[in-house]
Coordinates of C-alpha atoms in Angstrom, one line a residue:
M740 CA 0.0 0.0 0.0
S741 CA 1.4 3.4 -0.9
S742 CA 1.6 6.5 1.2
K743 CA -1.1 8.1 -0.9
D744 CA -3.4 5.2 -0.1
H745 CA -2.9 5.8 3.6
S746 CA -3.4 9.5 3.1
R747 CA -6.7 8.9 1.3
R748 CA -8.0 6.6 4.1
G749 CA -7.1 9.3 6.7
T750 CA -5.3 6.8 8.9
L751 CA -1.7 6.6 10.1
P752 CA 0.3 3.9 8.3
R753 CA 1.4 1.1 10.5
F754 CA 5.2 0.9 11.1
G755 CA 5.2 -2.6 12.5
T756 CA 4.3 -3.9 15.9
G757 CA 7.8 -3.1 17.3
L758 CA 7.4 0.7 17.3
E759 CA 3.7 0.5 18.2
S760 CA 4.1 -1.9 21.1
P761 CA 2.9 -0.7 24.5
L762 CA 6.1 -2.2 25.9
L763 CA 8.0 0.8 24.7
S764 CA 6.1 3.2 26.9
L765 CA 5.8 0.8 29.8
P766 CA 9.1 1.6 31.5
A767 CA 8.2 5.4 31.7
V768 CA 4.7 4.6 32.9
L769 CA 6.1 2.3 35.6
V770 CA 8.6 5.0 36.8
I771 CA 5.6 7.4 37.3
I772 CA 3.5 4.7 39.0
G773 CA 6.4 3.7 41.3
G774 CA 7.5 7.3 41.9
V775 CA 4.1 9.0 42.3
F776 CA 1.1 6.7 42.5
L777 CA 2.4 4.1 44.9
P778 CA 3.9 6.7 47.3
M779 CA 0.6 8.6 47.1
A780 CA -1.2 5.4 48.0
I781 CA 1.1 5.0 51.0
L782 CA 0.4 8.6 51.9
A783 CA -3.3 7.9 52.0
V784 CA -2.7 4.9 54.2
Y785 CA -0.5 6.9 56.6
S786 CA -3.2 9.5 56.9
L787 CA -5.4 6.8 58.5
W788 CA -2.7 5.9 61.1
P789 CA -1.9 8.0 64.3
T790 CA 1.5 9.1 65.3
V791 CA 2.5 8.2 68.9
D792 CA 5.8 9.4 70.4
Q793 CA 7.0 10.4 67.0
Q794 CA 6.4 6.9 65.6
I795 CA 3.6 6.0 63.1
V796 CA 1.3 3.3 64.7
V797 CA -0.7 0.8 62.6
D798 CA -4.1 1.6 64.0
W799 CA -6.8 2.4 61.4
T800 CA -8.6 5.5 62.4
L801 CA -10.1 8.7 61.0
A802 CA -8.7 10.7 64.0
N803 CA -6.4 12.8 61.8
Y804 CA -9.2 13.9 59.6
L805 CA -11.5 14.6 62.5
R806 CA -8.7 16.6 64.1
F807 CA -8.5 18.7 60.9
F808 CA -12.1 19.8 61.3
K809 CA -12.1 20.1 65.1
V810 CA -8.9 22.2 65.3
E811 CA -9.8 25.6 63.8
V812 CA -6.2 26.5 62.8
Y813 CA -6.1 23.7 60.2
W814 CA -9.3 24.3 58.2
H815 CA -9.0 28.1 58.8
M816 CA -5.5 28.1 57.4
L817 CA -6.6 26.1 54.3
L818 CA -9.4 28.5 53.6
Y819 CA -7.1 31.5 54.1
S820 CA -4.4 29.9 51.9
L821 CA -7.1 29.4 49.1
F822 CA -8.0 33.1 49.4
F823 CA -4.4 34.1 49.4
A824 CA -3.5 32.0 46.4
G825 CA -6.6 33.2 44.6
L826 CA -5.7 36.8 45.3
A827 CA -2.1 36.3 44.0
A828 CA -3.3 34.4 41.0
G829 CA -6.0 37.0 40.2
I830 CA -3.7 39.9 40.4
T831 CA -1.2 38.1 38.2
V832 CA -3.8 37.3 35.5
C833 CA -5.0 40.9 35.5
L834 CA -1.4 42.2 35.2
T835 CA -0.4 40.0 32.3
F836 CA -3.6 40.0 30.3
P837 CA -3.0 43.3 28.5
F838 CA 0.6 42.2 27.9
A839 CA -0.5 38.9 26.3
Y840 CA -3.2 40.7 24.3
F841 CA -0.6 43.1 22.9
V842 CA 1.8 40.4 21.8
A843 CA -0.9 38.1 20.4
T844 CA -2.7 40.8 18.4
K845 CA -0.5 43.9 17.9
V846 CA 2.9 42.4 17.2
K847 CA 3.8 41.0 13.8
P848 CA 3.9 37.2 13.8
E849 CA 7.6 37.1 12.8
R850 CA 8.5 39.2 15.9
R851 CA 6.2 37.4 18.5
L852 CA 8.8 34.7 19.3
V853 CA 11.2 37.4 20.7
W854 CA 8.5 38.9 22.9
V855 CA 7.3 35.5 24.1
A856 CA 10.9 34.4 24.8
L857 CA 11.6 37.5 26.9
A858 CA 8.3 37.1 28.8
V859 CA 8.7 33.5 29.8
M860 CA 12.5 33.0 29.9
Q861 CA 12.9 33.8 33.6
F862 CA 10.1 31.4 34.5
F863 CA 12.4 28.5 33.6
T864 CA 15.4 29.9 35.6
S865 CA 16.2 29.3 39.2
Y866 CA 13.1 29.9 41.4
L867 CA 15.1 30.3 44.5
I868 CA 17.3 33.0 43.0
R869 CA 14.3 34.9 41.8
V870 CA 12.9 34.8 45.4
F871 CA 16.4 35.9 46.6
A872 CA 16.3 38.9 44.3
W873 CA 13.1 40.1 46.0
M874 CA 14.5 39.5 49.4
N875 CA 17.0 42.3 48.6
L876 CA 14.3 44.6 47.3
L877 CA 11.6 44.2 50.0
G878 CA 11.6 45.1 53.7
D879 CA 11.9 48.2 55.8
T880 CA 15.6 48.4 54.9
G881 CA 15.2 46.8 51.4
L882 CA 16.5 48.5 48.3
L883 CA 13.1 49.8 47.2
N884 CA 12.2 51.5 50.5
D885 CA 15.8 52.8 50.9
A886 CA 15.7 54.3 47.4
L887 CA 12.4 56.0 48.0
M888 CA 13.5 57.5 51.3
R889 CA 16.9 58.7 49.8
L890 CA 15.0 60.4 47.0
G891 CA 12.7 62.1 49.5
L892 CA 9.6 60.5 48.1
T893 CA 8.7 58.9 51.4
T894 CA 9.4 59.8 55.0
G895 CA 9.5 56.2 56.1
P896 CA 9.3 52.6 54.7
L897 CA 6.1 51.7 52.8
W898 CA 4.2 48.8 54.2
I899 CA 3.3 47.5 50.8
L900 CA 7.1 47.1 50.1
G901 CA 7.8 45.4 53.4
S902 CA 8.7 41.8 54.4
N903 CA 5.0 40.9 55.0
K904 CA 1.9 39.6 53.3
A905 CA 2.0 42.4 50.7
G906 CA 5.6 41.5 49.9
I907 CA 4.7 37.8 49.5
I908 CA 1.9 38.8 47.1
I909 CA 4.3 40.9 45.1
T910 CA 6.9 38.1 44.9
F911 CA 4.3 35.5 43.9
V912 CA 3.0 37.9 41.2
Y913 CA 6.6 38.2 39.9
L914 CA 7.1 34.4 40.0
L915 CA 3.8 33.6 38.3
A916 CA 3.6 36.3 35.6
P917 CA 5.4 34.3 32.9
L918 CA 3.0 31.4 33.4
T919 CA -0.2 33.4 33.2
F920 CA 1.2 35.4 30.2
L921 CA 1.9 32.2 28.3
T922 CA -1.5 30.5 28.9
T923 CA -3.4 33.7 28.0
Y924 CA -1.2 34.3 25.0
I925 CA -1.7 30.8 23.6
A926 CA -5.5 31.3 23.8
L927 CA -5.4 34.9 22.4
E928 CA -3.2 33.9 19.4
R929 CA -6.2 31.9 18.0
S930 CA -8.3 35.1 17.8
N931 CA -8.9 36.8 14.5
P932 CA -8.3 40.6 14.7
A933 CA -10.9 41.1 12.0
L934 CA -13.6 40.2 14.5
L935 CA -12.7 43.2 16.6
E936 CA -12.7 45.5 13.6
A937 CA -16.1 44.1 12.6
A938 CA -17.4 44.7 16.1
E939 CA -16.1 48.3 16.0
D940 CA -17.7 48.9 12.6
L941 CA -21.0 47.8 14.2
G942 CA -20.7 50.4 16.9
A943 CA -19.4 48.3 19.8
K944 CA -17.5 50.3 22.4
P945 CA -14.0 49.1 23.6
F946 CA -15.4 47.6 26.8
Q947 CA -18.1 45.8 24.8
R948 CA -15.5 44.4 22.4
L949 CA -13.4 43.2 25.4
I950 CA -16.4 41.5 27.0
H951 CA -18.1 39.9 24.0
V952 CA -15.2 39.2 21.6
V953 CA -11.8 39.0 23.4
L954 CA -12.6 37.4 26.7
P955 CA -14.6 34.5 25.3
V956 CA -11.6 33.6 23.2
A957 CA -9.1 34.0 26.0
R958 CA -11.3 32.3 28.6
T959 CA -9.5 29.0 28.6
G960 CA -6.1 30.6 28.9
I961 CA -7.1 33.0 31.6
L962 CA -8.7 30.3 33.8
G963 CA -5.9 27.9 33.1
G964 CA -3.3 30.4 34.2
F965 CA -5.4 31.3 37.2
V966 CA -5.8 27.7 38.4
L967 CA -2.2 26.6 37.7
S968 CA -1.0 29.7 39.6
M969 CA -3.3 28.9 42.6
I970 CA -1.8 25.4 42.6
T971 CA 1.7 26.7 42.6
V972 CA 1.1 29.1 45.5
L973 CA -0.7 26.4 47.5
G974 CA 2.3 24.0 47.2
D975 CA 5.0 26.6 48.0
Y976 CA 6.2 26.8 51.6
V977 CA 9.5 28.4 50.9
T978 CA 8.6 31.8 49.4
P979 CA 6.3 32.8 52.3
Q980 CA 9.0 31.8 54.7
L981 CA 11.8 33.7 53.0
I982 CA 9.9 36.8 52.2
G983 CA 7.4 37.1 55.0
G984 CA 9.2 35.6 57.9
T985 CA 6.7 35.1 60.8
E986 CA 3.9 36.5 58.6
G987 CA 4.6 34.0 55.8
Y988 CA 2.7 31.1 57.3
L989 CA 0.3 29.3 54.9
Y990 CA -1.2 25.8 54.8
S991 CA 1.8 24.4 53.0
N992 CA 4.0 25.5 55.9
I993 CA 1.8 23.6 58.4
I994 CA 2.2 20.5 56.3
Q995 CA 5.9 20.9 56.1
L996 CA 6.1 21.4 59.9
Q997 CA 4.4 18.0 60.5
F998 CA 7.2 16.2 58.7
G999 CA 9.8 18.4 60.3
A1000 CA 10.0 19.6 63.9
S1001 CA 6.6 18.2 64.9
V1002 CA 7.3 14.6 63.5
Q1003 CA 3.5 14.0 63.1
W1004 CA 3.6 12.0 59.9
G1005 CA 0.0 10.7 60.2
M1006 CA -1.4 14.2 60.6
G1007 CA 0.9 15.6 58.0
S1008 CA -0.2 12.9 55.5
A1009 CA -3.9 13.7 56.1
L1010 CA -3.2 17.4 55.6
A1011 CA -1.2 16.7 52.4
L1012 CA -3.9 14.4 51.1
L1013 CA -6.6 17.1 51.7
L1014 CA -4.4 19.6 49.7
M1015 CA -4.1 17.0 46.9
V1016 CA -7.9 16.7 46.8
V1017 CA -8.2 20.5 46.6
V1018 CA -5.6 20.5 43.7
F1019 CA -7.6 17.9 41.7
A1020 CA -10.8 19.7 42.5
L1021 CA -9.4 22.9 41.0
L1022 CA -8.2 21.0 37.9
G1023 CA -11.7 19.5 37.6
V1024 CA -13.4 22.9 37.9
L1025 CA -11.1 24.2 35.3
R1026 CA -11.9 21.4 32.9
R1027 CA -15.6 21.8 33.5
I1028 CA -15.8 25.5 33.2
T1029 CA -13.7 26.0 30.2
G1030 CA -14.6 23.0 28.0
G1031 CA -12.7 24.6 25.2
A1032 CA -13.0 28.1 23.9
P1033 CA -15.7 29.0 21.3
Q1034 CA -14.6 29.1 17.7
L1035 CA -14.8 32.7 16.8
G1036 CA -13.7 32.8 13.2
T1037 CA -10.8 31.1 11.4
Y1038 CA -7.3 31.5 12.9
T1039 CA -5.0 33.6 10.7
R1040 CA -1.5 34.9 11.2
T1041 CA -2.7 38.5 10.6
F1042 CA -2.5 41.1 13.2
S1043 CA -4.1 44.4 14.0
A1044 CA -2.1 47.3 12.5
T1045 CA -4.0 49.8 14.7
P1046 CA -1.4 51.8 16.8
A1047 CA -1.4 50.7 20.4
K1048 CA 1.3 52.9 22.0
G1049 CA -0.3 52.6 25.5
L1050 CA -0.3 48.8 25.3
R1051 CA 3.3 48.8 24.0
V1052 CA 4.5 51.0 26.9
Y1053 CA 2.6 48.8 29.4
S1054 CA 4.2 45.7 27.9
L1055 CA 7.6 47.1 28.2
A1056 CA 6.9 48.1 31.8
V1057 CA 5.9 44.5 32.6
L1058 CA 9.2 43.3 31.0
G1059 CA 11.0 45.8 33.2
F1060 CA 9.2 44.4 36.2
L1061 CA 10.3 40.9 35.3
Y1062 CA 14.0 41.7 34.7
F1063 CA 14.7 44.6 37.1
P1064 CA 15.4 42.3 40.1
I1065 CA 17.7 40.1 38.1
V1066 CA 19.6 43.1 36.7
L1067 CA 20.1 44.4 40.2
L1068 CA 21.3 41.0 41.4
V1069 CA 23.9 40.9 38.6
I1070 CA 25.1 44.4 39.5
M1071 CA 25.5 43.5 43.1
A1072 CA 27.6 40.4 42.2
F1073 CA 30.2 42.8 40.7
N1074 CA 30.0 45.3 43.5
E1075 CA 33.3 45.6 45.5
R1076 CA 31.3 46.4 48.6
S1077 CA 31.7 43.7 51.2
S1078 CA 28.0 43.7 52.2
I1079 CA 24.8 43.3 50.1
G1080 CA 23.4 46.5 48.7
F1081 CA 24.4 49.9 47.3
P1082 CA 26.0 52.3 46.7
F1083 CA 28.2 50.7 44.0
T1084 CA 31.8 51.2 45.3
G1085 CA 33.7 49.6 42.5
F1086 CA 33.8 46.8 39.9
T1087 CA 35.3 43.5 40.9
F1088 CA 35.4 39.8 40.1
R1089 CA 36.7 38.7 43.5
W1090 CA 33.3 37.4 44.7
F1091 CA 33.3 35.0 41.8
G1092 CA 36.8 33.8 42.8
A1093 CA 35.7 33.3 46.4
V1094 CA 33.0 30.9 45.2
F1095 CA 35.6 28.3 44.3
N1096 CA 37.3 28.5 47.7
D1097 CA 34.3 27.0 49.5
P1098 CA 34.6 23.2 49.8
L1099 CA 31.0 22.7 50.7
L1100 CA 29.9 24.7 47.7
L1101 CA 32.0 22.6 45.4
V1102 CA 30.6 19.4 46.9
S1103 CA 27.1 20.8 46.4
L1104 CA 27.9 21.7 42.8
S1105 CA 29.2 18.2 42.2
N1106 CA 26.1 16.6 43.7
S1107 CA 23.9 18.8 41.5
L1108 CA 25.8 17.7 38.4
I1109 CA 25.5 14.0 39.3
V1110 CA 21.8 14.3 40.1
A1111 CA 21.1 16.2 36.9
A1112 CA 23.0 13.8 34.8
I1113 CA 21.2 10.8 36.1
A1114 CA 17.7 12.4 36.0
V1115 CA 18.2 13.8 32.5
G1116 CA 19.8 10.7 31.2
V1117 CA 17.0 8.4 32.4
S1118 CA 14.3 10.8 31.4
V1119 CA 15.6 11.3 27.9
V1120 CA 15.9 7.6 27.2
L1121 CA 12.6 6.5 28.7
G1122 CA 10.7 9.6 27.6
S1123 CA 11.9 9.5 24.0
V1124 CA 11.1 5.8 23.7
A1125 CA 7.7 6.3 25.2
A1126 CA 7.0 9.2 22.9
V1127 CA 7.9 7.0 19.8
Q1128 CA 5.2 4.6 20.8
L1129 CA 2.6 7.2 21.8
A1130 CA 3.0 9.1 18.6
R1131 CA 2.1 6.0 16.6
T1132 CA -1.0 4.8 18.5
R1133 CA -4.5 6.0 19.2
G1134 CA -7.2 4.8 21.6
P1135 CA -7.9 4.4 25.3
L1136 CA -4.5 2.8 26.1
R1137 CA -2.7 5.8 24.7
Q1138 CA -4.9 8.2 26.6
A1139 CA -4.3 6.3 29.9
S1140 CA -0.6 6.3 29.4
L1141 CA -0.6 10.1 28.7
A1142 CA -2.7 10.7 31.7
I1143 CA -0.4 8.8 34.0
L1144 CA 2.7 10.4 32.5
S1145 CA 1.2 13.9 32.9
I1146 CA 0.2 13.7 36.5
P1147 CA 3.6 15.0 38.0
V1148 CA 3.2 18.2 35.8
F1149 CA 0.1 19.2 37.7
L1150 CA 1.1 18.3 41.2
P1151 CA 3.0 20.7 43.5
P1152 CA 6.6 19.4 44.0
M1153 CA 6.0 19.5 47.8
L1154 CA 3.3 16.8 47.5
L1155 CA 5.6 14.7 45.3
G1156 CA 8.4 15.1 47.8
L1157 CA 6.3 14.2 50.8
A1158 CA 4.9 11.1 49.0
I1159 CA 8.4 9.9 48.1
I1160 CA 9.8 10.2 51.6
I1161 CA 6.7 8.4 53.1
G1162 CA 7.1 5.7 50.5
L1163 CA 10.7 5.2 51.3
N1164 CA 10.0 5.2 55.0
A1165 CA 7.3 2.6 54.6
V1166 CA 9.7 0.1 52.9
G1167 CA 12.6 1.0 55.2
I1168 CA 14.9 2.5 52.6
D1169 CA 17.3 5.3 53.7
R1170 CA 17.3 8.5 51.7
G1171 CA 20.4 9.7 49.9
L1172 CA 21.6 11.3 46.7
W1173 CA 19.8 8.6 44.7
T1174 CA 16.5 9.7 46.1
I1175 CA 17.1 13.2 44.9
A1176 CA 17.8 11.8 41.4
L1177 CA 14.6 9.7 41.6
G1178 CA 12.6 12.8 42.5
H1179 CA 14.1 14.8 39.7
T1180 CA 13.5 11.9 37.2
V1181 CA 9.8 11.9 38.2
L1182 CA 9.7 15.7 37.5
S1183 CA 11.7 15.5 34.2
L1184 CA 10.3 12.4 32.6
P1185 CA 6.8 13.9 31.8
I1186 CA 8.4 17.0 30.3
V1187 CA 10.7 15.0 28.0
T1188 CA 7.9 12.7 26.9
L1189 CA 5.5 15.5 26.1
L1190 CA 8.2 17.7 24.3
V1191 CA 9.4 14.8 22.2
L1192 CA 5.9 13.6 21.5
I1193 CA 4.9 17.0 20.2
R1194 CA 8.0 16.9 17.9
L1195 CA 7.2 13.4 16.6
E1196 CA 3.6 14.2 16.0
G1197 CA 4.7 17.1 13.8
L1198 CA 6.5 14.8 11.4
D1199 CA 4.9 13.4 8.3
P1200 CA 4.5 9.6 8.6
N1201 CA 4.5 9.3 4.8
L1202 CA 8.3 9.8 4.8
E1203 CA 8.9 6.6 6.8
Q1204 CA 6.4 4.8 4.6
A1205 CA 8.3 6.0 1.5
A1206 CA 11.5 4.6 3.0
M1207 CA 9.9 1.2 3.7
D1208 CA 8.4 1.2 0.1
L1209 CA 12.0 1.4 -1.0
G1210 CA 13.0 -1.6 1.0
A1211 CA 14.0 -0.3 4.5
S1212 CA 12.8 -2.2 7.5
P1213 CA 10.6 -0.3 10.0
A1214 CA 13.4 0.1 12.5
R1215 CA 15.8 1.3 9.8
A1216 CA 13.3 3.7 8.4
F1217 CA 12.7 5.1 11.9
L1218 CA 16.4 5.5 12.6
L1219 CA 17.3 7.1 9.3
V1220 CA 14.2 9.2 8.7
S1221 CA 12.4 10.1 11.9
V1222 CA 15.3 10.2 14.5
P1223 CA 17.4 12.8 12.7
Q1224 CA 14.3 15.0 12.4
A1225 CA 13.3 14.5 16.0
L1226 CA 16.8 14.9 17.4
P1227 CA 16.6 18.7 17.8
G1228 CA 13.5 18.2 20.0
I1229 CA 15.2 15.5 22.0
V1230 CA 18.3 17.7 22.6
A1231 CA 16.1 20.7 23.5
A1232 CA 14.1 18.6 26.0
A1233 CA 17.4 17.4 27.5
L1234 CA 18.7 20.9 27.9
I1235 CA 15.5 22.3 29.4
T1236 CA 15.2 19.4 31.9
L1237 CA 18.9 19.8 32.8
A1238 CA 18.3 23.4 33.7
L1239 CA 15.1 22.6 35.7
S1240 CA 16.9 19.7 37.5
F1241 CA 19.9 22.0 38.3
D1242 CA 17.6 24.6 39.8
E1243 CA 15.0 22.4 41.6
F1244 CA 14.7 23.1 45.3
I1245 CA 11.3 22.3 47.0
L1246 CA 11.2 18.6 46.2
T1247 CA 15.0 18.3 46.7
S1248 CA 14.8 19.8 50.2
L1249 CA 12.2 17.1 51.2
V1250 CA 13.8 14.0 49.7
T1251 CA 17.4 14.6 50.7
A1252 CA 19.1 13.2 53.7
S1253 CA 22.3 15.0 54.5
D1254 CA 23.4 15.5 50.8
S1255 CA 23.5 19.1 49.6
T1256 CA 22.9 20.4 46.1
L1257 CA 23.6 23.9 44.9
P1258 CA 20.1 25.2 45.5
L1259 CA 20.1 23.7 49.0
Y1260 CA 23.5 25.4 49.7
I1261 CA 22.1 28.7 48.5
F1262 CA 18.9 28.3 50.7
G1263 CA 21.1 27.6 53.7
A1264 CA 23.0 30.8 53.1
L1265 CA 19.9 32.8 52.6
R1266 CA 18.6 31.7 56.0
F1267 CA 21.8 32.1 58.0
G1268 CA 23.6 35.0 56.3
V1269 CA 23.9 36.3 52.8
T1270 CA 27.4 37.3 51.5
P1271 CA 28.4 38.8 48.1
A1272 CA 29.8 35.3 47.2
I1273 CA 26.3 33.9 47.4
V1274 CA 25.1 36.6 45.1
A1275 CA 27.9 35.6 42.7
V1276 CA 26.9 31.9 42.9
S1277 CA 23.3 32.9 42.2
V1278 CA 24.3 34.9 39.1
M1279 CA 26.4 32.0 37.8
L1280 CA 23.6 29.6 38.3
L1281 CA 21.2 32.0 36.6
A1282 CA 23.5 32.4 33.7
A1283 CA 24.0 28.7 33.3
S1284 CA 20.2 28.0 33.3
S1285 CA 19.5 30.8 30.9
T1286 CA 22.2 29.6 28.5
L1287 CA 20.9 26.0 28.5
L1288 CA 17.3 27.2 27.8
I1289 CA 18.3 29.6 25.0
V1290 CA 20.4 26.9 23.4
G1291 CA 17.6 24.4 23.7
V1292 CA 15.1 26.7 22.1
L1293 CA 17.5 27.7 19.3
I1294 CA 18.3 24.0 18.5
S1295 CA 14.6 23.2 18.4
N1296 CA 13.8 26.1 16.1
I1297 CA 16.8 25.4 13.8
G1298 CA 15.7 21.7 13.6
Q1299 CA 12.2 22.7 12.6
R1300 CA 13.4 24.8 9.7
K1301 CA 15.7 22.1 8.5
E1302 CA 12.9 19.6 8.8
S1303 CA 10.6 21.7 6.7
R1304 CA 13.2 22.0 3.9
S1305 CA 14.1 18.3 4.0
A1306 CA 10.5 17.3 4.0
A1307 CA 9.8 19.4 0.9
R1308 CA 12.8 17.8 -0.9
A1309 CA 11.6 14.3 0.1
F1310 CA 8.1 14.9 -1.3
A1311 CA 9.5 16.4 -4.5
L1312 CA 11.6 13.3 -5.1
H1313 CA 8.9 10.9 -4.1
N1314 CA 6.2 12.5 -6.3

């Protein structure tokens, strides 16, 4: 059967049972089941056991759940955290919506990638360093309040710029802005600017056009960004602690305390399981409310040429908000002053040299490299193989496999970390560097699988069929035709997950024993005394992460252009 026959039938050609066998995706699925589902099941069991004298006791009871409802601080803090997370997410969505609208409708298509890259780049860099940047800016003696008082604009520190709940909200808005921008932008890019022009011709006012034309198209992206931002805030116990101090106490901090100083694993498991129920409820509500955006016209790559100077200025201001803390951090790393802050007393590289004179830092760096190498290596192999199989199949089994592999993407790293340590405790296995690698693999594997799957599904299956028509075996056709075209996507996925693994902190801090990684080292320094050398380390880590991400994106884009040209030549020869 020829490739044209397959095309006319509207079905994917079969490449042999080898590449379509579910056994190819089974190892990746088993890693997620063993690293997420089984620990979560043990977490549920532990929630039904009490803790006596800091030891879990096998005695089935609902006492932990009853205690949650009886002790006001638990359910009150959960409700407060939901409100707090919703407030932070809502402010972030409102802040980034005009920015996303400008890029999606007012920027020429060939220039949008630059804007999108600038908007989302820092989201994939070190979370801990971005929080650290705001630690320097906020507070009564922070750089922002100090600058305002030096300029005579205020007579004292402003509360809204302090190390309090307002400061925590500002920091979360900063951390989440790239996420909500991206989800809203993806939804808005499907809109047709001609619809807005038609509405204007019919007499619709700007507010009416926003309500009846723009928001229905952007609904899925707005709500998606809002819910994912809420989930992120609910699972973050570090940012409130570092920014707000004693005022930074949310539901996630109560959970973390149960597994720390309190050693109440049964109660902590119940609290964590209730948070997981809330997370899945939020995802369920998102799916039910959105249900897909309405189809308002056919998507085109046109854009509105109407001048939008106000939106452009606003978008540039948002970019300034995103990069201003990072720029200040870089400047402080080269400041000769022996304490953090300004004025700038002179340019120096000595803080970067001091980094390599700290033995603990070098050990932490080595551990981070080992963990990242293991996690990325395993994820790339298992994820790429799984993507090969998933790209060639349809049906319930494929959907089930994708659902299983996608779960870690939607769970807060805190819940994954707690589930892993409980699972290890249940089977009596000590934690070590390998448990960090396991946790990072669980986080990286879904990302690699989905990125490579997207790449493979973008390839034309008729090219492999043409190779087999010329006598190549299915495996040989795959290796010689599809792998070279998919390789840029695999390399890009490897670089992105390498950067994410190198920067991961929340899960790492839970699953480690006494081993330190670079983010753990930085966190310890942030808690017990920040020096210019720590700022230098942060800048180096930020530069490494950014470089990996930029190279990954460039490789992926270059590969797509080459793929398009090679595909065109292949079709010309074949036809």
